[in-house]
PDB file of C-alpha atoms in Angstrom:
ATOM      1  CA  UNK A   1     -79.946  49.160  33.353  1.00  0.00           C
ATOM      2  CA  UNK A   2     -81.397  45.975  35.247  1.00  0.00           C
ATOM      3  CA  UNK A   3     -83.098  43.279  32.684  1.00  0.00           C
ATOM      4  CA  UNK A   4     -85.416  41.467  34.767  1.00  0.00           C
ATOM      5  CA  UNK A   5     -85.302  37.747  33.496  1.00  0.00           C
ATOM      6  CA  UNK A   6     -88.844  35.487  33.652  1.00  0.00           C
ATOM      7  CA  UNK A   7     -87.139  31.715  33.447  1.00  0.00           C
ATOM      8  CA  UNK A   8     -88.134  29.212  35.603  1.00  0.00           C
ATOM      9  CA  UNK A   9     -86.049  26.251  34.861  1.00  0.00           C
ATOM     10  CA  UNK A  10     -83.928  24.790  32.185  1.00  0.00           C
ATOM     11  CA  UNK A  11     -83.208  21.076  31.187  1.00  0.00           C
ATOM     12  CA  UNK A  12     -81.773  18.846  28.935  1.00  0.00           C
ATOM     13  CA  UNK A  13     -82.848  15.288  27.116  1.00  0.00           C
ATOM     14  CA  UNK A  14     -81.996  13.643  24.377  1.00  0.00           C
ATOM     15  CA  UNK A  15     -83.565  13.817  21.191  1.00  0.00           C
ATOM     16  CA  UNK A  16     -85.875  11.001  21.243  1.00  0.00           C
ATOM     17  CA  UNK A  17     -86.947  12.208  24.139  1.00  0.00           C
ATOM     18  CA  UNK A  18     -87.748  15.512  22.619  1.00  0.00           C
ATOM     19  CA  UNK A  19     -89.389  14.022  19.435  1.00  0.00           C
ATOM     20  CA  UNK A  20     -92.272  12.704  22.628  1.00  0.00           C
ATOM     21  CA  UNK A  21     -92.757  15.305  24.489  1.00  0.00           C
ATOM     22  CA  UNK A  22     -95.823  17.393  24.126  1.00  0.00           C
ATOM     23  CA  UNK A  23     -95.497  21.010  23.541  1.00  0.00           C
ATOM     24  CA  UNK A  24     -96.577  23.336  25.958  1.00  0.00           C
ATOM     25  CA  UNK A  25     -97.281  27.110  25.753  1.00  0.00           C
ATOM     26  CA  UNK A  26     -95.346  27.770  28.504  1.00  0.00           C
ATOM     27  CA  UNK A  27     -91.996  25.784  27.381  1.00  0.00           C
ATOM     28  CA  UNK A  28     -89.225  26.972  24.687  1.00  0.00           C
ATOM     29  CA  UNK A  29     -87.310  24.277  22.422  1.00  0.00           C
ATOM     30  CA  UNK A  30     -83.947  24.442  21.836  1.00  0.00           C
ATOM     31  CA  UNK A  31     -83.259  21.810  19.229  1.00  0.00           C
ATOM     32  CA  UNK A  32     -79.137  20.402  18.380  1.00  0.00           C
ATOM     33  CA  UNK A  33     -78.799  18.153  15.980  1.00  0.00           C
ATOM     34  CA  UNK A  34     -76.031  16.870  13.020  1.00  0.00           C
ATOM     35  CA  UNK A  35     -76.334  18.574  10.222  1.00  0.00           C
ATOM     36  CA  UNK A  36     -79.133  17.311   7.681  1.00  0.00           C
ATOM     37  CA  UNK A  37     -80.669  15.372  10.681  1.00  0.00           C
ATOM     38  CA  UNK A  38     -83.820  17.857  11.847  1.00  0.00           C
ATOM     39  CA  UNK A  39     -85.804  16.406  14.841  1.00  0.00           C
ATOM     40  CA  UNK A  40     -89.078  15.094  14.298  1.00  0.00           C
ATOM     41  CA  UNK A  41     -91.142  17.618  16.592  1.00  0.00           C
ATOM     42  CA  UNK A  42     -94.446  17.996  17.291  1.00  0.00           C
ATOM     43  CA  UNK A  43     -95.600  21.725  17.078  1.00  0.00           C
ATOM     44  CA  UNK A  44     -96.919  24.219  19.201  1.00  0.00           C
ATOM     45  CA  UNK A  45     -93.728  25.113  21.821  1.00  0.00           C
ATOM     46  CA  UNK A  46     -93.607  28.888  23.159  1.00  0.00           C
ATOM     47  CA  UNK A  47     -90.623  29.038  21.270  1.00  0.00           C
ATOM     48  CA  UNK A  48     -88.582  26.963  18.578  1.00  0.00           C
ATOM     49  CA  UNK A  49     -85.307  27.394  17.833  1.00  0.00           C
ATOM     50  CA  UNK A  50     -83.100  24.456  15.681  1.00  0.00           C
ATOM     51  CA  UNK A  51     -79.592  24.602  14.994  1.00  0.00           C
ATOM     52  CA  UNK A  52     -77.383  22.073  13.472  1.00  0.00           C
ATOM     53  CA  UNK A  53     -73.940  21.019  14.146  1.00  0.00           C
ATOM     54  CA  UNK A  54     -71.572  17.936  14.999  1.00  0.00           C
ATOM     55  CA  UNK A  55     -70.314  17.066  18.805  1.00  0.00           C
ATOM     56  CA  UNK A  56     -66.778  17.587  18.270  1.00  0.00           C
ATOM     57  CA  UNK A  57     -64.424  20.437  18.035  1.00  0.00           C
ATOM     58  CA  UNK A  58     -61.373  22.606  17.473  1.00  0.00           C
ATOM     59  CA  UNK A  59     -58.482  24.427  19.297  1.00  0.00           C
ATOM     60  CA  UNK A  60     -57.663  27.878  18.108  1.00  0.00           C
ATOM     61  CA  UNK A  61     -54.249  26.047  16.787  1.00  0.00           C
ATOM     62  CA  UNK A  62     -56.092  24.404  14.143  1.00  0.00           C
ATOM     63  CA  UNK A  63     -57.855  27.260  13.276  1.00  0.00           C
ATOM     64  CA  UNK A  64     -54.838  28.993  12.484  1.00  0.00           C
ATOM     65  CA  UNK A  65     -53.012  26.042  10.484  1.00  0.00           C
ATOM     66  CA  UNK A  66     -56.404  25.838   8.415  1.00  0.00           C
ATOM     67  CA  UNK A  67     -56.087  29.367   7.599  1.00  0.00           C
ATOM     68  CA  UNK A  68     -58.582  30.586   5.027  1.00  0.00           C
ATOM     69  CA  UNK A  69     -59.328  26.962   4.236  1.00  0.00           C
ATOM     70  CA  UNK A  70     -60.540  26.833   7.838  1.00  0.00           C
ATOM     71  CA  UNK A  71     -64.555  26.659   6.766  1.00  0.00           C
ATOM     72  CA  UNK A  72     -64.149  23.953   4.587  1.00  0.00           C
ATOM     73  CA  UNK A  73     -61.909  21.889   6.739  1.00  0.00           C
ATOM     74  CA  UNK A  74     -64.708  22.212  10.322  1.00  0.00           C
ATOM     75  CA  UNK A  75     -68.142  21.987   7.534  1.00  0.00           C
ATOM     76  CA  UNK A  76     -70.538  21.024  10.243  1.00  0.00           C
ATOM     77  CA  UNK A  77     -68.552  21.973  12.969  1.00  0.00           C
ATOM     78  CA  UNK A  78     -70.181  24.468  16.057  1.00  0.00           C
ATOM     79  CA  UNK A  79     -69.592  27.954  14.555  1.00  0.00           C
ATOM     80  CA  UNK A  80     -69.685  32.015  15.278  1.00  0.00           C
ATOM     81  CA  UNK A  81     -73.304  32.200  13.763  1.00  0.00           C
ATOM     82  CA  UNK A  82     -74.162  28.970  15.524  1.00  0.00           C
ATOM     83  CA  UNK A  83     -73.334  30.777  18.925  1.00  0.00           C
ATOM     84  CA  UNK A  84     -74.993  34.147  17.714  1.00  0.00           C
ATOM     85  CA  UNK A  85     -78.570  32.660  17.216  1.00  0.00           C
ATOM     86  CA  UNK A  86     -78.155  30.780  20.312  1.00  0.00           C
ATOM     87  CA  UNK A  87     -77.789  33.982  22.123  1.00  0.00           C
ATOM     88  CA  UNK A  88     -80.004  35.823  20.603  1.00  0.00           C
ATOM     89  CA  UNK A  89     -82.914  32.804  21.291  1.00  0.00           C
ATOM     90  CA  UNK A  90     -82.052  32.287  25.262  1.00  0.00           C
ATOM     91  CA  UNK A  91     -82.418  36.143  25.338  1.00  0.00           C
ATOM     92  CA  UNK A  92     -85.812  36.572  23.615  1.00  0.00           C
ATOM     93  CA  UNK A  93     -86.869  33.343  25.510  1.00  0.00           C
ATOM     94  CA  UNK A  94     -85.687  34.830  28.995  1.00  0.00           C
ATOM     95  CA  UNK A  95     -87.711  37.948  28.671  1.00  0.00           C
ATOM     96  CA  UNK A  96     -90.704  36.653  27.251  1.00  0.00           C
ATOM     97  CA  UNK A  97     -92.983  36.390  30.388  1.00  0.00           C
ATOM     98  CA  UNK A  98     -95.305  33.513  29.238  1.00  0.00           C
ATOM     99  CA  UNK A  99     -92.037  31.121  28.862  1.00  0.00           C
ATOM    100  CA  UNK A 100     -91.013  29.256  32.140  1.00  0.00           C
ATOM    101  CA  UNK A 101     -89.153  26.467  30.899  1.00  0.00           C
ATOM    102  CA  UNK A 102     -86.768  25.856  28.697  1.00  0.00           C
ATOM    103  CA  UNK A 103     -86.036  22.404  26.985  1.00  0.00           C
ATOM    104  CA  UNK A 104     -82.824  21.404  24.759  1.00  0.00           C
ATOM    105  CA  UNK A 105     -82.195  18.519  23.264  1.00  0.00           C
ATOM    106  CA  UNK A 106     -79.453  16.752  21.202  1.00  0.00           C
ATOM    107  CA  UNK A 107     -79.175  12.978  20.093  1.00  0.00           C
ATOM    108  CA  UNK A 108     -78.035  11.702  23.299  1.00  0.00           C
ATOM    109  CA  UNK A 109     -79.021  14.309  25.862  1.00  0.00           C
ATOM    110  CA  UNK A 110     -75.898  14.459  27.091  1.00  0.00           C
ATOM    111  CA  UNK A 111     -73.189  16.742  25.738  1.00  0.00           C
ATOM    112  CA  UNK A 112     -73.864  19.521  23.190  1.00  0.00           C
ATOM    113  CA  UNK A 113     -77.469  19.776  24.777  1.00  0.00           C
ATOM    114  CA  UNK A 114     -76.335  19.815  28.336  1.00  0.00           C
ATOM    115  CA  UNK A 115     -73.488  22.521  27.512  1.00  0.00           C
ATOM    116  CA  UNK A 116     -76.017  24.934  26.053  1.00  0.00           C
ATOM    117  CA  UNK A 117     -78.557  24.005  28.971  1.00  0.00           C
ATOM    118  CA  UNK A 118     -75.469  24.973  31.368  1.00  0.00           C
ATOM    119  CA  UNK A 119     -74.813  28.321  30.262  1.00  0.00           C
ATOM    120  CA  UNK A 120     -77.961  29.569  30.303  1.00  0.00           C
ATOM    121  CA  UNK A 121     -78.739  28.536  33.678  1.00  0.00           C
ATOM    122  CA  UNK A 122     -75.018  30.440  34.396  1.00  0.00           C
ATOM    123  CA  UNK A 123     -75.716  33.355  32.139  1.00  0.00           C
ATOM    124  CA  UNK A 124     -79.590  34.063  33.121  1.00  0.00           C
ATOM    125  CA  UNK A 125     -79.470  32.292  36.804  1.00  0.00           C
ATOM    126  CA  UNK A 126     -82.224  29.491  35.456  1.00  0.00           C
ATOM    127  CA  UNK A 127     -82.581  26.817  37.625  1.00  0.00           C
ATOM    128  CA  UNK A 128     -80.670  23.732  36.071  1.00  0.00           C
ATOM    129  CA  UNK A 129     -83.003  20.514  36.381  1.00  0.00           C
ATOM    130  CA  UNK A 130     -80.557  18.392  36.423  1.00  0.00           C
ATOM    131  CA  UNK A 131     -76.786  17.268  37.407  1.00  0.00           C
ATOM    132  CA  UNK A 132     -74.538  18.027  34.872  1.00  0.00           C
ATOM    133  CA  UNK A 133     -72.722  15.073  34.610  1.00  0.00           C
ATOM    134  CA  UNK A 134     -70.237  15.878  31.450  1.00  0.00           C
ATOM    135  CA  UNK A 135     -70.654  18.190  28.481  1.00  0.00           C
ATOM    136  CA  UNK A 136     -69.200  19.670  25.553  1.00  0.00           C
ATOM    137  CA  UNK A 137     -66.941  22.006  27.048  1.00  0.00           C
ATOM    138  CA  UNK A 138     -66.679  23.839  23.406  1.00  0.00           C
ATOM    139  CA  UNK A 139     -70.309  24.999  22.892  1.00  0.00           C
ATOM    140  CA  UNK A 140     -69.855  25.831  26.362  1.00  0.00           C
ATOM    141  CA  UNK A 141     -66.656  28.205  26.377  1.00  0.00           C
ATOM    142  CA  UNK A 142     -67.845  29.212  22.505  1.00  0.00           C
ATOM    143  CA  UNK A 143     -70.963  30.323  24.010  1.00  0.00           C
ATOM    144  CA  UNK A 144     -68.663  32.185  27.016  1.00  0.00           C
ATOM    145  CA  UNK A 145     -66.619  33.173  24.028  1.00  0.00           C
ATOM    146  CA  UNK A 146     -63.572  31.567  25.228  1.00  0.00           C
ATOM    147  CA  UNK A 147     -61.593  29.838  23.068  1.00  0.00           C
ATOM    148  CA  UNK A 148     -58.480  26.774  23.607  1.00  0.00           C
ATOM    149  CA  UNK A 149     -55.096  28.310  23.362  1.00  0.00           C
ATOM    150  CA  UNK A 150     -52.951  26.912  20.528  1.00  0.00           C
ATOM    151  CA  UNK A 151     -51.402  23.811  21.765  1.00  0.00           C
ATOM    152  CA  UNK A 152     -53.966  23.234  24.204  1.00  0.00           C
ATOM    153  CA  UNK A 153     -56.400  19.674  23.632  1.00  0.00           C
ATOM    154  CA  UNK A 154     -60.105  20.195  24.843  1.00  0.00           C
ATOM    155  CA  UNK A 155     -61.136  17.526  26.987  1.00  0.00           C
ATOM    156  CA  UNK A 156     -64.651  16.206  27.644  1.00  0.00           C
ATOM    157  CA  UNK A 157     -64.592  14.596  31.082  1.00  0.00           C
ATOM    158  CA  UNK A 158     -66.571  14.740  33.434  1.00  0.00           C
ATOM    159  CA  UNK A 159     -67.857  17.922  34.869  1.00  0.00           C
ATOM    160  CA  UNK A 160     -68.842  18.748  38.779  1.00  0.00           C
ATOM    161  CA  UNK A 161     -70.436  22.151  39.107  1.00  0.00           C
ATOM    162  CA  UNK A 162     -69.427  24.385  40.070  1.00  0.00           C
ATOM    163  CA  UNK A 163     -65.848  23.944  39.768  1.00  0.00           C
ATOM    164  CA  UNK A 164     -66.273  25.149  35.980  1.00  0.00           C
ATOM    165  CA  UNK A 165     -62.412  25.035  35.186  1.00  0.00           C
ATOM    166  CA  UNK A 166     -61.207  24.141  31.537  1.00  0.00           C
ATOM    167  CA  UNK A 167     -58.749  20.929  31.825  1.00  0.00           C
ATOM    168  CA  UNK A 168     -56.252  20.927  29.135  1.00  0.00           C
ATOM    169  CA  UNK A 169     -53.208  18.970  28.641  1.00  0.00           C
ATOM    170  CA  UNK A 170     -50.388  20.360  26.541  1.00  0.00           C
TER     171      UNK A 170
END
């Protein structure tokens, strides 16, 4: 069965830049932020959707050392549910014909906010705004669902589309 996607574009910006712009009918908000730190926005987007966790991240080695204690050693860390509503939002947003753009921000602009900007202009074909000039490469693969092997370090350099290769060092 073919979905037929309505998405015009898809960008990212940085949270003050967010907490500016005027909502449009037309435009869905994807809001990142630290955990306890909501963005300031005004109402009235197409769409809303705010999740909440830190820029960092974890390989699946740490995971496994943590062990059931693994929760409570990542709190505020990027998580399965975190990924899951993600999801679920780009797809309601992509098949919603009144949306054309989407919009999503985190404090700088620049890495969680770009990596979730970057797969959905992979997954649904949007057309990315802007160069991607470095992201977090876990929301990215989490949102792939890819994980780190064990030993493996993720690294946040720079990123040149569309060479979309994981660099790990070992």
């Amino acid at each position: 069965m073919e979905t037929s996607f309505h998405m015009k574009s898809v960008t990212f910006v940085s949270q003050l830049e967010a907490e500016t712009m005027e909502p449009r009918r037309d435009t869905a908000m994807l809001s990142v932020t630290d955990p306890g730190e909501p963005a300031v926005l005004q109402s009235g987007w197409a769409a809303l959707l705010r999740v909440e966790f830190i820029d960092a991240y974890y390989t699946q080695e740490e995971v496994d050392r943590a062990g059931k204690y693994f929760r409570r050693c990542f709190v505020g860390y990027m998580m399965q549910e975190h990924t899951d509503k993600v999801r679920d939002f780009l797809q309601r947003v992509a098949q919603d014909r009144k949306i054309t753009r989407l919009v999503v921000h985190c404090l700088h602009g620049r890495r969680r906010s770009t990596a979730v900007a970057l797969y959905a202009a992979d997954y649904y074909n949007f057309h990315l705004e802007k160069e991607v000039t470095q992201l977090n490469r876990f929301v990215y693969y989490m949102l792939k669902d890819k994980m780190a092997p064990a030993g493996d370090e993720w690294r946040f350099a720079p990123l040149s589309r569309p060479a979309l290769e994981l660099v790990v060092h070992g």
